[in-house]
Each structure stands twice: as C-alpha cells, then as structure tokens.
Short mmCIF file of C-alpha atoms in Angstrom, two decimals:
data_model
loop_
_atom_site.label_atom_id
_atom_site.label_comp_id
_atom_site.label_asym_id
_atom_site.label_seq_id
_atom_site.Cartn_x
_atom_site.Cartn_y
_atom_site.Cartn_z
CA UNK A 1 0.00 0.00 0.00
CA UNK A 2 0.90 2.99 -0.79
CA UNK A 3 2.59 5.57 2.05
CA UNK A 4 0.46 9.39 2.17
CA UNK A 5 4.33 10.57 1.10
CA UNK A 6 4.41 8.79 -1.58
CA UNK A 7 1.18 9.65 -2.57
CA UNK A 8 1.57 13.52 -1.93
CA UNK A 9 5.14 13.36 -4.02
CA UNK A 10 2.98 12.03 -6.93
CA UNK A 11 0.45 14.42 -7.08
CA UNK A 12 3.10 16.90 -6.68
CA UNK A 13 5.01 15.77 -9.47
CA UNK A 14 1.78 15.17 -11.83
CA UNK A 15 0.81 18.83 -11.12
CA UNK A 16 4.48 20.08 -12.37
CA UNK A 17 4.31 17.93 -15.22
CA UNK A 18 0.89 19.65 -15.69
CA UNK A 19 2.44 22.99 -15.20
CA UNK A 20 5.82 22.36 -17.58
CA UNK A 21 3.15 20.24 -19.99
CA UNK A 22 0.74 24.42 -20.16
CA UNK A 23 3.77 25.90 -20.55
CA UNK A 24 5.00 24.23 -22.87
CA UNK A 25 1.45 24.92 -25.27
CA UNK A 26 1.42 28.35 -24.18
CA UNK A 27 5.22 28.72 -25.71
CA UNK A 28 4.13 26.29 -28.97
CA UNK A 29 1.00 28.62 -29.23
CA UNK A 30 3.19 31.93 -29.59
CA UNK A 31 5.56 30.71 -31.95
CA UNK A 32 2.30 29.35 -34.21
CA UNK A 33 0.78 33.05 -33.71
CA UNK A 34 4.35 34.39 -34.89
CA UNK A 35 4.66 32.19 -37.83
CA UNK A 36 0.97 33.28 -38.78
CA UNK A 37 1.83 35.95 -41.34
CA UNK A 38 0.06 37.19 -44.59
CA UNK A 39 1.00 37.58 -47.56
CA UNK A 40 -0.33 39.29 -50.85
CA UNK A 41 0.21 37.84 -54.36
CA UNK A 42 -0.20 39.09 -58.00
CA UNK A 43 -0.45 37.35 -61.11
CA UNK A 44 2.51 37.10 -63.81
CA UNK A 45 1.38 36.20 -67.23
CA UNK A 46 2.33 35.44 -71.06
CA UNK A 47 1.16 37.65 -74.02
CA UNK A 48 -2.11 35.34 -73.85
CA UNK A 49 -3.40 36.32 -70.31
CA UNK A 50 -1.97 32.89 -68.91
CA UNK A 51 -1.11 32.66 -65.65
CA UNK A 52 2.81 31.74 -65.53
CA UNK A 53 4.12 32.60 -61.80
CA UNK A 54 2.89 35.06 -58.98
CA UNK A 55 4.84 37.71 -57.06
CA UNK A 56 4.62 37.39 -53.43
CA UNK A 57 4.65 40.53 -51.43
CA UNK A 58 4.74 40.40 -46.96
CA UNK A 59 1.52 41.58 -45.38
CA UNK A 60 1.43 41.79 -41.05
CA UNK A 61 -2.98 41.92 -42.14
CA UNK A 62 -5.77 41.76 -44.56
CA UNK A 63 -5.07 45.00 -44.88
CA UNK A 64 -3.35 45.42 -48.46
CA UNK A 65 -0.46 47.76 -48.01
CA UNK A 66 2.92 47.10 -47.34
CA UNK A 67 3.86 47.11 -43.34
CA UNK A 68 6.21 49.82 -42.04
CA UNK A 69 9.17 47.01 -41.56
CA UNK A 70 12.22 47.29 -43.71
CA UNK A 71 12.55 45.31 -46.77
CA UNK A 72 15.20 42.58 -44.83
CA UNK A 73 12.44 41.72 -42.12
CA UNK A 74 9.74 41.12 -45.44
CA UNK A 75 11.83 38.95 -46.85
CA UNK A 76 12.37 36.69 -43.67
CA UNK A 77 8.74 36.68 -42.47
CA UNK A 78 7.55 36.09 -45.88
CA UNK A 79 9.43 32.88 -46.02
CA UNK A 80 9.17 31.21 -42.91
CA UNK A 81 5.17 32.11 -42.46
CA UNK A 82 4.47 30.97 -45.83
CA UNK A 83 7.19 29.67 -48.05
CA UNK A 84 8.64 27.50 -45.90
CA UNK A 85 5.25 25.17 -45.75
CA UNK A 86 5.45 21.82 -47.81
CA UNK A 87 1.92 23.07 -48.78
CA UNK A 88 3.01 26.57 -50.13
CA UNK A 89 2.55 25.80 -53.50
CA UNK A 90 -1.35 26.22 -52.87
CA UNK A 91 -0.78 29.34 -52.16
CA UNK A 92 0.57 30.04 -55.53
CA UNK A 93 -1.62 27.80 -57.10
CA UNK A 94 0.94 25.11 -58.33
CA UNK A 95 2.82 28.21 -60.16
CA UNK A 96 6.70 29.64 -58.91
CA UNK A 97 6.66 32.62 -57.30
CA UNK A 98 8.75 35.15 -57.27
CA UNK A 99 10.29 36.36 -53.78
CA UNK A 100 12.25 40.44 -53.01
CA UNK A 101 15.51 38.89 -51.67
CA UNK A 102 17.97 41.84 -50.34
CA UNK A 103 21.57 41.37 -50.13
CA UNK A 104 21.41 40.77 -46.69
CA UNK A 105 19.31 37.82 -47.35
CA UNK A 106 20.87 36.30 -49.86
CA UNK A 107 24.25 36.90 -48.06
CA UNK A 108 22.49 34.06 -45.29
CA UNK A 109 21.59 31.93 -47.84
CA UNK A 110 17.87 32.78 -47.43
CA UNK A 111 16.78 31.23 -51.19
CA UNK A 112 18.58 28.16 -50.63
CA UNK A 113 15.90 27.21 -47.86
CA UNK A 114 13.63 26.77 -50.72
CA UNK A 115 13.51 24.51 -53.68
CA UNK A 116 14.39 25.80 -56.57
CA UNK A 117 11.25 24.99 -58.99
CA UNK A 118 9.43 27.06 -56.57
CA UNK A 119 11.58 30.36 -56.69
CA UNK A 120 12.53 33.07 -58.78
CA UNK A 121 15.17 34.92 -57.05
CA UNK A 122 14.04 38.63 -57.23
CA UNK A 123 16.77 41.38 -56.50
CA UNK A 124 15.42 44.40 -55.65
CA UNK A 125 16.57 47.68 -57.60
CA UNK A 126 18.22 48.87 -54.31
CA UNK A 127 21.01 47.06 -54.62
CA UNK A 128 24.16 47.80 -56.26
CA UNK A 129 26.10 45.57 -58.33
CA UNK A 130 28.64 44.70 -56.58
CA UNK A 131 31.27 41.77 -56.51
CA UNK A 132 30.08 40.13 -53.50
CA UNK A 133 26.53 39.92 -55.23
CA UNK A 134 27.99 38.69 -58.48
CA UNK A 135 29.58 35.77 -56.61
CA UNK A 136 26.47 35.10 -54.88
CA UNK A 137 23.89 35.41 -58.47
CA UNK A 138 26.78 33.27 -60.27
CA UNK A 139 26.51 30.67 -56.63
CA UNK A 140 22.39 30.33 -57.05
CA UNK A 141 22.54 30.18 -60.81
CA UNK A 142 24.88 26.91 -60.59
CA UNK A 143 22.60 25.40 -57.94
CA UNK A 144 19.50 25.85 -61.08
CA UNK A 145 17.48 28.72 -59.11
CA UNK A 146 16.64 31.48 -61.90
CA UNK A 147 17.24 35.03 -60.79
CA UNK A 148 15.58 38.15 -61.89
CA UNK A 149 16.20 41.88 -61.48
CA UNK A 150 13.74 43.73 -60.40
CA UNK A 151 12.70 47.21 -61.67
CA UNK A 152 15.62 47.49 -64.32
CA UNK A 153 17.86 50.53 -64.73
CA UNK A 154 20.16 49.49 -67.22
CA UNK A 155 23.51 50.22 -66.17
CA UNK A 156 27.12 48.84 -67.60
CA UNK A 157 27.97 46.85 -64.86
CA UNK A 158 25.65 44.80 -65.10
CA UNK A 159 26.55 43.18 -67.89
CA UNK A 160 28.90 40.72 -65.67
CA UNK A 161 25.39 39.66 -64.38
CA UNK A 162 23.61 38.84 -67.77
CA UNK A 163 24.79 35.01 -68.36
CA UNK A 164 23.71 34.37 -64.92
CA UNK A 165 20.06 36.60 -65.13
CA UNK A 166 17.29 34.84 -66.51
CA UNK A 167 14.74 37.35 -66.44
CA UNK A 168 14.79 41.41 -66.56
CA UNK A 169 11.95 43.41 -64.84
CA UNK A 170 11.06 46.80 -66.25
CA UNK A 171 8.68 49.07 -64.99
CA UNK A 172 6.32 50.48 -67.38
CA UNK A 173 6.17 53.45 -64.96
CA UNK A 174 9.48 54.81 -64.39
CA UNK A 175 10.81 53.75 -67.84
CA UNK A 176 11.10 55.83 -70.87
CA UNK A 177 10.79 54.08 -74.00
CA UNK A 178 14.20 55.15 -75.12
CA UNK A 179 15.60 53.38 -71.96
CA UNK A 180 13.88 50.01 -73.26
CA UNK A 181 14.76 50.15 -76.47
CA UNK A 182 18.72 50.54 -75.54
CA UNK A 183 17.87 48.02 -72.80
CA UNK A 184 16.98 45.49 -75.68
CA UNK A 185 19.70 46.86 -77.82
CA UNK A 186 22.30 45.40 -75.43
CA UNK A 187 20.47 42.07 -74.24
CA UNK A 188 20.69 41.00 -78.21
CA UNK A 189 24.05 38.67 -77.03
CA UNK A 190 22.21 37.56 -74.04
CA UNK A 191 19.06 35.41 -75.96
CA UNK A 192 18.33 33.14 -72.70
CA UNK A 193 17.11 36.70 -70.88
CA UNK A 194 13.20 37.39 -70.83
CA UNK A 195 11.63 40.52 -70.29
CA UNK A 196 9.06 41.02 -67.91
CA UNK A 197 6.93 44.73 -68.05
CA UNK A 198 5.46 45.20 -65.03
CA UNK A 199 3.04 48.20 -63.92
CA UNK A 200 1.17 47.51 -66.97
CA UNK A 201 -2.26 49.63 -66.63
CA UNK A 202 -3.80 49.70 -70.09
CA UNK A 203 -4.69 47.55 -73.01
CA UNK A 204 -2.37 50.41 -74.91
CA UNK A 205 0.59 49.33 -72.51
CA UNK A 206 0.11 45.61 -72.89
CA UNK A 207 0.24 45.56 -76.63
CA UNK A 208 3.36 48.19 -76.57
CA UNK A 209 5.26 45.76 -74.56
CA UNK A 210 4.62 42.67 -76.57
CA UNK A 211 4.99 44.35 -79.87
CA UNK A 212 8.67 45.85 -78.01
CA UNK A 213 9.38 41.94 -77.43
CA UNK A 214 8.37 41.01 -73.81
CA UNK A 215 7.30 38.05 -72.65
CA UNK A 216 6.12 38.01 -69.16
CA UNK A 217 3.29 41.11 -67.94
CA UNK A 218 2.54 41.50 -64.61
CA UNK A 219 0.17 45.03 -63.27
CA UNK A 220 -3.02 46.70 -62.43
CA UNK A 221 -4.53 45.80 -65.96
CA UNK A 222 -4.29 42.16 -65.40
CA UNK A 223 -5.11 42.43 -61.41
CA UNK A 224 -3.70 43.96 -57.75
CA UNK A 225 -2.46 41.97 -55.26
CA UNK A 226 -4.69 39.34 -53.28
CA UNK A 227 -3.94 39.72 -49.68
CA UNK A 228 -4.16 35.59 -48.62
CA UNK A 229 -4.43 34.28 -44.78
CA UNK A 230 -3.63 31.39 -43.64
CA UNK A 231 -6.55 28.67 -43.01
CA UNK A 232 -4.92 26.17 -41.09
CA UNK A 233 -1.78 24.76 -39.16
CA UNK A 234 -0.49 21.18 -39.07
CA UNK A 235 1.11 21.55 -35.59
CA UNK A 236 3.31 18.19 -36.36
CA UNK A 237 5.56 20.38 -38.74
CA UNK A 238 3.95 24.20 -38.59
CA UNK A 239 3.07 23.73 -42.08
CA UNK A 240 0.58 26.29 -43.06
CA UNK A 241 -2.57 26.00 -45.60
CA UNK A 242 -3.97 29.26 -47.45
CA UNK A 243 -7.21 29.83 -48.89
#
C-alpha cells in the first residue's frame, strides 16, 4: 500500500508535469501566432493572359499595403510564415513565385531554404552591383534557381550579371521608351534573358510591350495583389494552408 508521502510526491510531481506540460502549449501557441503571417500575391502572365508565376509581397494583415518594416524583415517573415510550408505551392496555385531577396538575405543563404522549382530569385533595384553579389547570383545560378532583377535601370555593370540573369523586370512606370529600347539593344548577345513589363495599366501598354518583345506582364490591368491568410496549421511540422 501505498505511504500518504508517496502519494503527496505524486500528485506533486503530476501537477508540475501539468504545469511544464501548459507551458509548454502556451510557448508552442506563440511561436504558431508568430509564424501566422500574410501575404499578398499578383499574377505574372504570357502575351495570352496565362497565368505563368505570382509575385509574393509580406503583409502583417488583410489589410493590403505594405507594413512599415524594412525590406530585410519582409523577406524573412515572408518565407518562414508561408514559403517555408510543404503546402506553399497552394498558395501560388501550383505556379513559382517570385520572392524580393535583399543582399542581406541572400548573403544568409535565405533562397537556398527553398527549392528551386518554386523560386525566382528577385533582387530588388536597391542594390548595387557589386562583386560580392555577383559571386552570390553566379553561386544560385549553378545550384539551377533562376534570378531576376527587379525594376531594371540598365547600367554597364551589369553586364557581368547577364549570363547568370534569366529574367529582366522593367517598370512600365518609371521607364522611358528610349531606356527600353537601348535596354533590348544590349540584351541581343544575351538570348536566354526574358523581359518582364510590369506596372502595366492599359490595353495600350500591354500591346506596346509585346509588340517591343516582352514576354512576361505583370500590373493593375491584369489584377492587384490578393492579400491571402492562412486557413490552417499542421502543428506536427507548422506547415501552413492558405485559402
């Protein structure tokens, strides 16, 4: 028979075990609500309204405008609240999407947490190039990931870039037409690079940039960005379902 000691030590050491056992949830249950990001995404499509690949863009809400975080902190939340699932590709509908990567995040290795059929590497227009971003474009491009620049201002050192660039953003806004024309002048050696106009508004626009040669459209004309939350959590491996 059991002593009262021994019995009181149990119930004192179920009750901890209790305790430890809340504490533990409580501390599961904040890193869930930390992973549970949003994220917005816009459609990318050929000269025949096909959907090809979506851009991903961070959201902290449903509300659809860019959070005041810098562009670093985007990149990171974007990926491990949404990327990072095994069942992210829902979220882009079976299609690659293509992900702001700073140099920062690149410099940890950020894209190489993903596979490679679902990326494009996107460098944002803030970044200079540099040598240490060369060796790092010239790294991903080896390991099969495609890499695109983001809003294009053509610029002679870039050329180092081109055989490792698969795909050339240009902003239909901020662009003059003489700047795409030279911009296709000196991509004429460089055949593997496609052009993608984005901030394409009017039928007028999307026409111009096929009939200049583009193959990839992405803007307001074709849709805005669909702010997406997530619908549920698989707890075994925080993966995360969207709707």
């Amino acid at each position: 028979m059991q002593s009262i000691e021994s019995l009181l030590i149990d119930s004192l050491t179920m009750n901890n075990n209790l305790e430890n056992n809340n504490l533990e949830n409580d501390i599961h249950k904040t890193k869930l609500n930390e992973l549970h990001g949003f994220a917005a995404r816009q459609s990318i499509v050929d000269k025949d309204n096909n959907i090809c690949a979506y851009e991903l863009f961070f959201r902290d809400s449903l509300v659809n405008t860019f959070p005041n975080i810098d562009a670093d902190t985007a990149t990171i939340k974007l990926i491990e609240s949404t990327l990072e699932s095994k069942v992210s590709k829902s979220f882009t509908k079976q299609k690659p999407a293509f992900v702001n990567f700073t140099l920062a995040t690149l410099k940890k290795g950020y894209p190489l947490q993903l596979p490679k059929e679902h990326i494009i590497v996107e460098i944002l227009e803030t970044e200079e190039p540099t040598s240490e971003l060369f060796d790092i474009c010239k790294n991903l491009h080896s390991k099969g990931y495609q890499i695109a620049l983001d809003d294009f201002i053509h610029h002679q050192l870039w050329h180092n870039f081109f055989p490792y660039i698969d795909i050339i953003k240009v902003d239909f806004r901020q662009t003059d037409l003489s700047e795409i024309v030279e911009l296709i002048e000196h991509l004429t050696e460089y055949p593997h690079i496609r052009l993608l106009a984005e901030k394409i508004e009017s039928i007028e626009e999307f026409e111009q940039a096929i009939n200049l040669g583009f193959e990839f459209f992405q803007g307001y004309f074709f849709d805005k960005p669909e702010v997406v939350k997530p619908a549920a959590v698989k707890t075994s491996n925080l993966d995360l379902a969207f709707i």
